[in-house]
Amino acid sequence: MKMNNILAVMMATGVMLSGQATAADKSAATFTSAQEARIGEVARDYLLAHPEILVEVSQKLQAQQEEEQQQAMTAAVIKNQAALLMDKGTPSYGPADAKVTVVEFFDYQCIYCAHLAPALEKVIKANPNVRFVFKEFPIFGQRWPASLKAAKTGLQIWKQKGADAYLQYHNAIYATGHNEGRLTDSDISKAASAVKFDASKAADVQDTLDAINTLAQQLGFGGTPALVVMPTTGAYANNVTVIPGFTSSAALQAAINKAAGAKE
């Protein structure tokens, strides 16, 4: 069955319906049962003979859905700039007056976050003028309690010891290689002790965790890692990059360059 045969049938049907609509004083045109049956037969025969069209249609639909999701997340990022960039309870590293900010939502027990950690560490070292914000998002906390404990300890270290200590702790947790439920209380205590964290003076950080969880929902982030790369001021759709999943250091660098207005 040729595509032009399908078009011929539909064009012929369209001519018939056009005449019917005129005769009925522009009333709504409908297909007869016989016409609907014939169109269905032609379409079925053609798709059976050319199943690759179904794959093409499926891919195009998926791409369209992903583009719509990306646009929605970008719009949500722009709407929630203050929560992303100005929450003092959220750990950050880098100059306060940085022109570009990278925000990561992560879980210490997420294997993809663990794979991303060395790439992010590389990007941090290569971009001393960029600010990095760490949104503790322990989505595996109910499955693996160490996920939640590590997140809380990280936030408490940030409040008590500051940016350098936090980043050292953050990297030390990932350096254990213990993810997907293998992180232990001993791992957490060792990383915290290395930065001289005093657990007896730990702050209450539940409000910060709750705020991060709410923000993630507003942005449409259902998993980790999820990253946002944006200008610290003057963000709009064309200079914001949202990455809802694992990425590479090269892709992160490209997003930073885009946010900074540099030509790729």
Rosetta silent file (secondary structure, phi, psi, omega in degrees, C-alpha in Angstrom):
SEQUENCE: MKMNNILAVMMATGVMLSGQATAADKSAATFTSAQEARIGEVARDYLLAHPEILVEVSQKLQAQQEEEQQQAMTAAVIKNQAALLMDKGTPSYGPADAKVTVVEFFDYQCIYCAHLAPALEKVIKANPNVRFVFKEFPIFGQRWPASLKAAKTGLQIWKQKGADAYLQYHNAIYATGHNEGRLTDSDISKAASAVKFDASKAADVQDTLDAINTLAQQLGFGGTPALVVMPTTGAYANNVTVIPGFTSSAALQAAINKAAGAKE
SCORE:     score description
SCORE:     0.000 S_00000001
   1 L     0.000  126.147 -178.871    0.000    0.000    0.000 S_00000001
   2 L   -90.562  150.509  178.063    1.503    3.361   -1.020 S_00000001
   3 H   -61.249  -35.521 -179.519    1.220    6.557    0.997 S_00000001
   4 H   -66.518  -23.688  174.845   -0.236    8.332   -2.030 S_00000001
   5 H   -67.110  -41.259  177.531   -3.061    5.778   -1.977 S_00000001
   6 H   -62.461  -46.535 -179.182   -3.894    6.811    1.559 S_00000001
   7 H   -62.350  -37.987  179.803   -3.798   10.448    0.593 S_00000001
   8 H   -63.112  -42.609  179.048   -5.997    9.769   -2.429 S_00000001
   9 H   -62.956  -44.924 -177.593   -8.591    8.081   -0.262 S_00000001
  10 H   -68.806  -35.673  177.950   -8.534   10.905    2.285 S_00000001
  11 H   -67.411  -40.861  178.629   -8.665   13.583   -0.408 S_00000001
  12 H   -63.588  -41.359  178.139  -11.602   11.885   -2.063 S_00000001
  13 H   -63.908  -39.449  179.612  -13.307   11.621    1.293 S_00000001
  14 H   -62.868  -40.187  178.342  -12.583   15.288    1.952 S_00000001
  15 H   -62.847  -43.974  179.115  -14.223   16.308   -1.348 S_00000001
  16 H   -59.910  -44.944 -177.073  -17.322   14.279   -0.507 S_00000001
  17 H   -69.374  -32.941  177.806  -17.515   15.804    2.956 S_00000001
  18 H   -61.048  -42.350  178.072  -17.005   19.314    1.590 S_00000001
  19 H   -65.629  -39.355  179.784  -20.070   18.907   -0.608 S_00000001
  20 H   -65.131  -39.819 -178.247  -22.077   17.533    2.283 S_00000001
  21 H   -65.878  -39.035  178.935  -21.110   20.439    4.503 S_00000001
  22 H   -65.224  -43.896 -178.942  -22.187   22.985    1.868 S_00000001
  23 H   -65.154  -27.937 -177.473  -25.501   21.234    1.303 S_00000001
  24 L   -96.366   21.526  177.806  -26.126   21.163    5.035 S_00000001
  25 L    58.278   49.639  175.054  -25.542   24.918    5.392 S_00000001
  26 L    62.994   28.201  175.566  -22.010   24.552    6.852 S_00000001
  27 L   -73.227  162.553 -176.913  -23.053   22.057    9.486 S_00000001
  28 L   -61.897  129.601 -179.940  -20.297   19.939   11.086 S_00000001
  29 L   -85.248  141.415  177.454  -19.013   17.264    8.687 S_00000001
  30 L  -134.056  154.504  175.605  -18.646   13.671    9.872 S_00000001
  31 L   -79.526  144.536  172.012  -17.322   10.476    8.345 S_00000001
  32 L   -75.710  165.201  178.707  -19.786    7.747    7.525 S_00000001
  33 H   -59.919  -39.427 -179.912  -19.241    4.345    9.095 S_00000001
  34 H   -66.020  -40.069  178.897  -18.081    2.983    5.743 S_00000001
  35 H   -66.099  -43.082  178.378  -15.593    5.830    5.302 S_00000001
  36 H   -61.658  -41.712  179.888  -14.191    5.368    8.800 S_00000001
  37 H   -63.189  -42.691 -177.810  -13.823    1.645    8.212 S_00000001
  38 H   -67.703  -41.602  177.517  -12.025    2.187    4.905 S_00000001
  39 H   -61.141  -41.820  178.526   -9.625    4.778    6.382 S_00000001
  40 H   -62.328  -40.990  179.528   -8.853    2.361    9.211 S_00000001
  41 H   -64.375  -44.721 -178.569   -8.163   -0.465    6.761 S_00000001
  42 H   -63.690  -46.046 -179.541   -5.846    1.684    4.636 S_00000001
  43 H   -63.614  -42.354 -179.997   -3.929    2.985    7.665 S_00000001
  44 H   -62.457  -47.270 -178.715   -3.617   -0.503    9.157 S_00000001
  45 H   -61.258  -40.946 -177.842   -2.333   -2.030    5.944 S_00000001
  46 H   -67.699  -43.044 -178.800    0.205    0.719    5.463 S_00000001
  47 H   -68.211  -33.640  175.930    1.535    0.532    9.032 S_00000001
  48 H   -66.143  -36.554  179.746    1.841   -3.249    8.837 S_00000001
  49 H   -77.588  -24.013 -177.391    3.857   -2.862    5.654 S_00000001
  50 L  -133.007   66.897 -176.842    5.963   -0.023    7.137 S_00000001
  51 L   -64.074  -18.596  179.513    6.300   -0.612   10.928 S_00000001
  52 H   -62.482  -21.864  178.335    9.316    1.709   11.046 S_00000001
  53 H   -65.352  -35.930  179.094    6.840    4.594   10.901 S_00000001
  54 H   -64.075  -40.049  177.774    5.553    3.629   14.344 S_00000001
  55 H   -63.837  -43.762 -179.890    9.083    3.821   15.712 S_00000001
  56 H   -62.094  -43.560  179.534    9.569    7.222   14.078 S_00000001
  57 H   -64.085  -42.595 -179.792    6.291    8.521   15.471 S_00000001
  58 H   -62.619  -42.743  179.472    7.139    7.179   18.933 S_00000001
  59 H   -64.694  -40.827  179.803   10.555    8.833   18.883 S_00000001
  60 H   -66.064  -40.019  178.603    9.097   12.128   17.735 S_00000001
  61 H   -64.303  -43.280  178.879    6.445   11.994   20.458 S_00000001
  62 H   -61.880  -43.959  179.133    9.067   11.235   23.095 S_00000001
  63 H   -62.332  -39.505  179.032   11.246   14.115   21.896 S_00000001
  64 H   -65.147  -42.266  179.749    8.249   16.439   21.976 S_00000001
  65 H   -65.284  -40.552  178.709    7.358   15.348   25.506 S_00000001
  66 H   -64.988  -39.048  178.684   10.947   15.818   26.671 S_00000001
  67 H   -65.526  -40.946  178.668   11.059   19.288   25.139 S_00000001
  68 H   -65.661  -39.381  178.010    7.808   20.233   26.852 S_00000001
  69 H   -64.473  -42.211  179.494    9.145   18.880   30.160 S_00000001
  70 H   -62.180  -43.316  179.108   12.352   20.853   29.703 S_00000001
  71 H   -63.602  -40.537  179.979   10.436   24.050   29.018 S_00000001
  72 H   -65.747  -42.938  179.559    8.246   23.509   32.082 S_00000001
  73 H   -66.727  -39.429  178.812   11.250   22.879   34.343 S_00000001
  74 H   -63.128  -43.628  177.735   13.084   25.908   32.974 S_00000001
  75 H   -61.452  -39.429  179.178   10.046   28.106   33.623 S_00000001
  76 H   -67.237  -36.430  177.472    9.835   26.712   37.155 S_00000001
  77 H   -61.785  -47.732 -179.223   13.532   27.445   37.727 S_00000001
  78 H   -62.133  -37.613  179.576   13.096   31.065   36.702 S_00000001
  79 H   -68.466  -31.579 -174.872   10.058   31.358   38.952 S_00000001
  80 L  -109.194   31.994 -177.690   11.932   29.875   41.939 S_00000001
  81 H   -56.435  -42.207 -176.481   15.266   31.673   41.562 S_00000001
  82 H   -62.070  -45.061 -179.684   15.294   32.957   45.127 S_00000001
  83 H   -66.278  -33.021  179.153   14.820   29.509   46.655 S_00000001
  84 H   -72.464  -39.696 -167.676   17.518   28.077   44.392 S_00000001
  85 H  -107.488  -21.390 -167.987   20.113   30.769   44.938 S_00000001
  86 L  -118.532    8.087  178.995   19.467   32.615   48.197 S_00000001
  87 L   -75.907  111.492 -176.690   18.624   29.993   50.838 S_00000001
  88 L   -70.200  -17.216  178.349   21.261   30.497   53.532 S_00000001
  89 L   -80.199  -11.200 -179.075   20.535   27.061   54.973 S_00000001
  90 L   -91.371  128.865  178.634   21.741   25.421   51.751 S_00000001
  91 L   -60.727  144.161  175.555   25.480   24.666   51.482 S_00000001
  92 E  -147.080  159.745 -179.183   27.394   26.512   48.784 S_00000001
  93 E  -142.954  131.387 -177.981   30.985   26.828   47.646 S_00000001
  94 L   120.473  171.706 -175.290   32.538   29.609   45.618 S_00000001
  95 L   -64.534  138.677  179.910   32.387   33.407   45.534 S_00000001
  96 L   -64.469  -26.777 -178.644   29.196   35.058   46.739 S_00000001
  97 L   -98.795   21.454 -179.950   29.356   37.488   43.823 S_00000001
  98 L   -59.308  142.902  179.719   29.775   34.779   41.173 S_00000001
  99 L   -81.162  -19.959 -179.361   28.066   35.526   37.859 S_00000001
 100 E  -128.388  140.358  177.838   27.122   31.851   37.352 S_00000001
 101 E  -126.749  136.501  174.343   25.676   29.353   39.814 S_00000001
 102 E  -111.194  125.248 -179.369   25.445   25.569   39.526 S_00000001
 103 E  -114.723  127.052  177.931   22.815   23.924   41.740 S_00000001
 104 E  -118.040  129.275  168.701   22.826   20.167   42.353 S_00000001
 105 E   -97.934  125.165 -172.588   20.030   18.128   43.956 S_00000001
 106 E  -150.010  165.053  175.553   21.591   14.870   45.132 S_00000001
 107 L  -132.330  131.720 -177.853   21.446   11.870   47.453 S_00000001
 108 L   -64.987  -16.998  179.405   24.593   10.315   48.913 S_00000001
 109 L   -99.619   -0.374  178.384   23.173    6.840   48.266 S_00000001
 110 L   -78.178  122.746 -176.942   22.260    7.490   44.617 S_00000001
 111 H   -65.977  -32.285  179.343   24.683    5.576   42.378 S_00000001
 112 H   -72.648  -34.320  174.039   24.347    8.119   39.570 S_00000001
 113 H   -63.984  -38.999  178.818   25.158   10.941   41.989 S_00000001
 114 H   -64.169  -40.261  177.682   28.222    8.934   43.023 S_00000001
 115 H   -67.715  -32.219 -179.234   29.297    8.605   39.387 S_00000001
 116 H   -76.248  -28.492 -172.939   28.738   12.333   38.894 S_00000001
 117 H   -52.232  -47.725  179.408   30.718   13.380   41.991 S_00000001
 118 H   -64.034  -36.685  178.277   34.225   13.126   40.433 S_00000001
 119 H   -65.513  -41.997  179.649   33.056   15.036   37.342 S_00000001
 120 H   -67.270  -38.931  177.696   31.541   17.770   39.500 S_00000001
 121 H   -60.956  -40.104  178.151   34.694   17.965   41.612 S_00000001
 122 H   -63.467  -42.388 -179.422   36.680   18.445   38.399 S_00000001
 123 H   -67.063  -37.921  178.360   34.330   21.215   37.249 S_00000001
 124 H   -60.782  -45.739 -179.262   34.559   22.975   40.628 S_00000001
 125 H   -65.778  -32.625 -177.502   38.348   23.070   40.436 S_00000001
 126 H   -81.631  -10.740 -175.142   38.248   24.333   36.844 S_00000001
 127 L  -132.289   70.751 -178.194   35.789   27.153   37.640 S_00000001
 128 L   -65.516  -15.405 -179.452   36.918   29.104   40.723 S_00000001
 129 L   -95.163    4.285 -179.910   34.677   32.025   39.754 S_00000001
 130 L  -104.527  143.301  177.779   31.500   29.914   39.747 S_00000001
 131 E   -97.056  135.943 -179.652   29.348   29.305   42.807 S_00000001
 132 E  -116.595  127.436 -177.916   28.153   25.746   43.490 S_00000001
 133 E  -113.122  132.690 -174.757   25.036   25.111   45.573 S_00000001
 134 E  -112.780  107.759  179.594   24.366   21.702   47.107 S_00000001
 135 E   -94.469  102.675  178.726   20.734   20.775   47.692 S_00000001
 136 E   -66.677  115.296 -173.940   20.653   17.777   50.021 S_00000001
 137 L  -132.634   74.531 -173.436   17.754   15.718   48.646 S_00000001
 138 L   -75.393   76.104 -177.058   17.803   12.295   50.387 S_00000001
 139 L   -68.721  -17.588  179.401   15.159   10.536   48.301 S_00000001
 140 L   -99.155   14.555 -175.257   16.387    7.147   49.553 S_00000001
 141 L   -59.823  -35.500 -179.949   16.116    8.114   53.207 S_00000001
 142 L   -76.060  -32.346  179.501   13.263    5.749   53.998 S_00000001
 143 L   -76.688  -43.519 -176.922   14.928    2.808   52.271 S_00000001
 144 L  -129.261  100.908 -175.846   18.423    3.490   53.619 S_00000001
 145 H   -53.124  -29.746 -179.632   18.559    5.539   56.855 S_00000001
 146 H   -63.493  -26.222  176.898   22.204    6.481   56.234 S_00000001
 147 H   -59.737  -48.506 -179.475   21.018    8.534   53.270 S_00000001
 148 H   -69.867  -40.900 -179.039   19.055   10.847   55.555 S_00000001
 149 H   -63.646  -41.674 -179.918   21.706   10.866   58.278 S_00000001
 150 H   -64.859  -38.595  179.355   24.447   11.825   55.803 S_00000001
 151 H   -65.913  -46.176  179.409   22.284   14.642   54.421 S_00000001
 152 H   -62.496  -42.758 -179.781   21.483   16.019   57.874 S_00000001
 153 H   -63.266  -39.348  177.732   25.115   15.809   58.939 S_00000001
 154 H   -60.634  -45.841  179.036   26.180   17.655   55.806 S_00000001
 155 H   -64.623  -37.860  179.390   23.771   20.497   56.486 S_00000001
 156 H   -68.125  -37.335  176.707   24.879   20.650   60.124 S_00000001
 157 H   -64.902  -41.423  177.169   28.544   20.817   59.098 S_00000001
 158 H   -57.277  -46.041 -178.189   27.698   23.652   56.712 S_00000001
 159 H   -68.696  -36.018 -174.404   26.049   25.623   59.512 S_00000001
 160 H   -89.063  -37.155 -170.295   28.777   24.904   62.044 S_00000001
 161 H  -117.740  -16.271  176.059   31.989   24.830   60.008 S_00000001
 162 L    94.676 -172.303 -168.522   31.321   26.581   56.694 S_00000001
 163 H   -65.824  -47.167 -176.557   31.975   25.977   53.010 S_00000001
 164 H   -62.416  -45.004  179.413   35.446   24.390   53.018 S_00000001
 165 H   -64.124  -41.214  179.542   34.523   21.876   55.716 S_00000001
 166 H   -60.880  -47.921 -177.314   31.267   21.056   53.974 S_00000001
 167 H   -64.130  -37.291  177.485   32.919   20.369   50.628 S_00000001
 168 H   -62.897  -44.697  177.416   35.573   18.213   52.291 S_00000001
 169 H   -62.356  -47.180 -178.770   32.849   16.183   54.032 S_00000001
 170 H   -55.511  -49.587 -179.456   30.784   15.974   50.835 S_00000001
 171 H   -68.574  -33.886 -179.868   33.682   14.612   48.797 S_00000001
 172 H   -66.350  -37.726  177.996   34.734   12.258   51.596 S_00000001
 173 H   -62.655  -46.060  178.727   31.307   10.611   51.685 S_00000001
 174 H   -68.111  -31.581 -179.346   31.441    9.921   47.961 S_00000001
 175 H   -65.665  -19.350  176.907   35.069    8.806   48.217 S_00000001
 176 L   -64.769  -25.898 -175.818   33.963    5.852   50.368 S_00000001
 177 L    73.419    9.957 -176.740   32.394    4.325   47.266 S_00000001
 178 L   -97.838   97.672  177.359   29.540    3.186   49.497 S_00000001
 179 L  -127.889  179.216 -178.026   26.239    3.866   47.726 S_00000001
 180 L    51.346   48.748  173.748   22.924    2.056   47.232 S_00000001
 181 L    92.323    1.289 -176.239   22.581    1.204   50.921 S_00000001
 182 L   -95.954   -8.942  177.971   26.223    0.495   51.713 S_00000001
 183 L   -66.835  136.182 -176.830   27.011    3.785   53.473 S_00000001
 184 L  -113.198  164.378  174.707   27.510    3.214   57.213 S_00000001
 185 H   -61.138  -34.321  179.294   27.239    5.338   60.335 S_00000001
 186 H   -65.189  -39.600  176.739   30.983    4.842   60.712 S_00000001
 187 H   -59.167  -44.728 -177.691   31.573    6.318   57.243 S_00000001
 188 H   -66.933  -45.327 -179.495   29.569    9.389   58.171 S_00000001
 189 H   -62.992  -39.904  179.942   31.219    9.828   61.564 S_00000001
 190 H   -64.230  -44.685  179.738   34.695    9.479   60.068 S_00000001
 191 H   -65.877  -36.375 -179.968   34.018   12.111   57.380 S_00000001
 192 H   -72.282  -40.091  179.837   32.483   14.458   59.969 S_00000001
 193 H   -64.623  -32.827 -178.367   35.327   13.996   62.453 S_00000001
 194 L   -63.193  -22.579  178.075   37.865   14.849   59.754 S_00000001
 195 L  -106.887   14.258  176.158   36.452   18.395   59.634 S_00000001
 196 L    60.644   40.633  176.921   36.217   18.596   63.449 S_00000001
 197 L   -74.260  133.486  178.656   32.419   18.611   63.500 S_00000001
 198 L  -103.266  101.409 -176.669   30.944   18.745   67.012 S_00000001
 199 H   -63.197  -26.302 -178.766   27.755   16.675   66.971 S_00000001
 200 H   -69.865  -17.340  179.389   26.787   17.935   70.442 S_00000001
 201 H  -111.400   20.247 -176.455   26.364   21.415   68.965 S_00000001
 202 L   -66.655  139.414  178.994   24.569   20.305   65.802 S_00000001
 203 L   -82.715  160.438  174.284   21.801   22.580   64.525 S_00000001
 204 L   -81.876  121.000 -174.580   18.285   21.481   63.653 S_00000001
 205 L  -117.916   12.101 -176.787   18.168   21.264   59.855 S_00000001
 206 H   -62.115  -37.535  179.227   14.801   19.628   59.249 S_00000001
 207 H   -61.272  -38.332  178.609   13.262   22.863   57.978 S_00000001
 208 H   -66.283  -43.642  177.578   15.975   23.106   55.333 S_00000001
 209 H   -61.223  -41.482  179.120   15.404   19.518   54.218 S_00000001
 210 H   -64.378  -41.207 -179.777   11.664   20.159   54.006 S_00000001
 211 H   -65.748  -38.965  178.363   12.209   23.313   51.979 S_00000001
 212 H   -65.923  -41.386  178.466   14.514   21.491   49.548 S_00000001
 213 H   -61.979  -43.386  178.464   11.984   18.709   49.104 S_00000001
 214 H   -63.190  -43.294  179.888    9.230   21.229   48.380 S_00000001
 215 H   -62.444  -43.923  179.408   11.456   23.083   45.913 S_00000001
 216 H   -58.501  -41.147  177.940   12.349   19.871   44.091 S_00000001
 217 H   -64.600  -41.679  179.935    8.656   19.104   43.646 S_00000001
 218 H   -64.316  -30.146 -179.704    7.989   22.604   42.334 S_00000001
 219 H   -86.485   -9.308 -179.099   10.779   22.165   39.785 S_00000001
 220 L    83.937   21.045  179.170    9.503   18.760   38.688 S_00000001
 221 L   -90.230  113.446  179.210   12.526   16.836   40.014 S_00000001
 222 L  -104.135   -4.295 -177.736   11.485   13.332   40.977 S_00000001
 223 L  -149.458 -177.388  179.574   14.957   11.811   41.181 S_00000001
 224 L  -129.924  153.870   -6.571   18.653   12.462   41.572 S_00000001
 225 L   -76.023  161.659  172.007   20.923   13.851   40.388 S_00000001
 226 E  -142.840  132.706 -174.900   19.263   16.964   39.013 S_00000001
 227 E  -128.106  148.412  174.335   21.196   20.082   38.127 S_00000001
 228 E  -128.125  128.002  176.286   20.451   23.686   37.283 S_00000001
 229 E  -120.157  123.230 -171.984   23.082   25.941   35.706 S_00000001
 230 E  -154.732  157.753  170.213   22.106   29.590   35.518 S_00000001
 231 E   -64.771  143.972  179.541   23.281   33.194   35.746 S_00000001
 232 L   -66.656  -30.522  171.406   23.123   34.395   39.332 S_00000001
 233 L  -135.421  154.384  177.884   21.185   37.395   38.032 S_00000001
 234 L    75.613   30.571  179.839   19.420   37.981   34.747 S_00000001
 235 L   -76.670  138.239  171.952   18.305   34.407   34.188 S_00000001
 236 L  -149.383  176.176 -168.704   15.904   33.672   31.349 S_00000001
 237 H   -54.197  -38.384 -173.479   14.990   30.644   29.257 S_00000001
 238 H   -81.497   -9.355  177.932   17.902   30.872   26.822 S_00000001
 239 H  -120.074   13.377  176.336   20.693   31.069   29.396 S_00000001
 240 L  -109.851  136.391  175.616   19.404   28.499   31.877 S_00000001
 241 E  -121.414  126.400  176.376   20.215   24.791   31.584 S_00000001
 242 E  -111.665  126.611 -178.245   18.243   22.156   33.486 S_00000001
 243 E  -122.313   96.979 -177.958   19.736   18.654   33.581 S_00000001
 244 L   -87.455   64.401 -179.333   17.340   16.129   35.174 S_00000001
 245 L   158.174 -173.748 -178.846   19.793   13.245   35.405 S_00000001
 246 L   -63.417  147.417  178.420   23.385   12.124   35.070 S_00000001
 247 L  -148.340 -178.107 -178.575   25.686   14.233   32.925 S_00000001
 248 L  -111.526  165.648  177.476   29.344   14.719   32.073 S_00000001
 249 H   -64.718  -33.883  179.021   31.899   17.340   33.070 S_00000001
 250 H   -65.165  -41.904  179.206   31.969   18.521   29.445 S_00000001
 251 H   -66.672  -38.467  177.477   28.207   19.056   29.411 S_00000001
 252 H   -64.672  -42.337  179.492   28.386   20.918   32.715 S_00000001
 253 H   -63.661  -40.204  177.968   31.158   23.136   31.405 S_00000001
 254 H   -62.504  -39.478  178.928   29.135   23.900   28.284 S_00000001
 255 H   -66.515  -37.953  177.369   26.168   24.865   30.465 S_00000001
 256 H   -64.144  -44.387  179.045   28.405   27.141   32.559 S_00000001
 257 H   -61.739  -39.658  178.824   29.729   28.813   29.428 S_00000001
 258 H   -63.294  -44.999 -179.885   26.173   29.294   28.193 S_00000001
 259 H   -65.340  -31.553 -179.821   25.080   30.890   31.471 S_00000001
 260 H   -80.492   -9.652  179.566   28.118   33.167   31.373 S_00000001
 261 L    86.426   11.268  179.588   27.247   34.268   27.862 S_00000001
 262 L   -79.509  148.446  177.620   30.375   32.760   26.317 S_00000001
 263 L   -79.201  134.924 -179.741   30.239   31.456   22.759 S_00000001
 264 L   -79.679    0.000    0.000   30.547   27.692   22.521 S_00000001
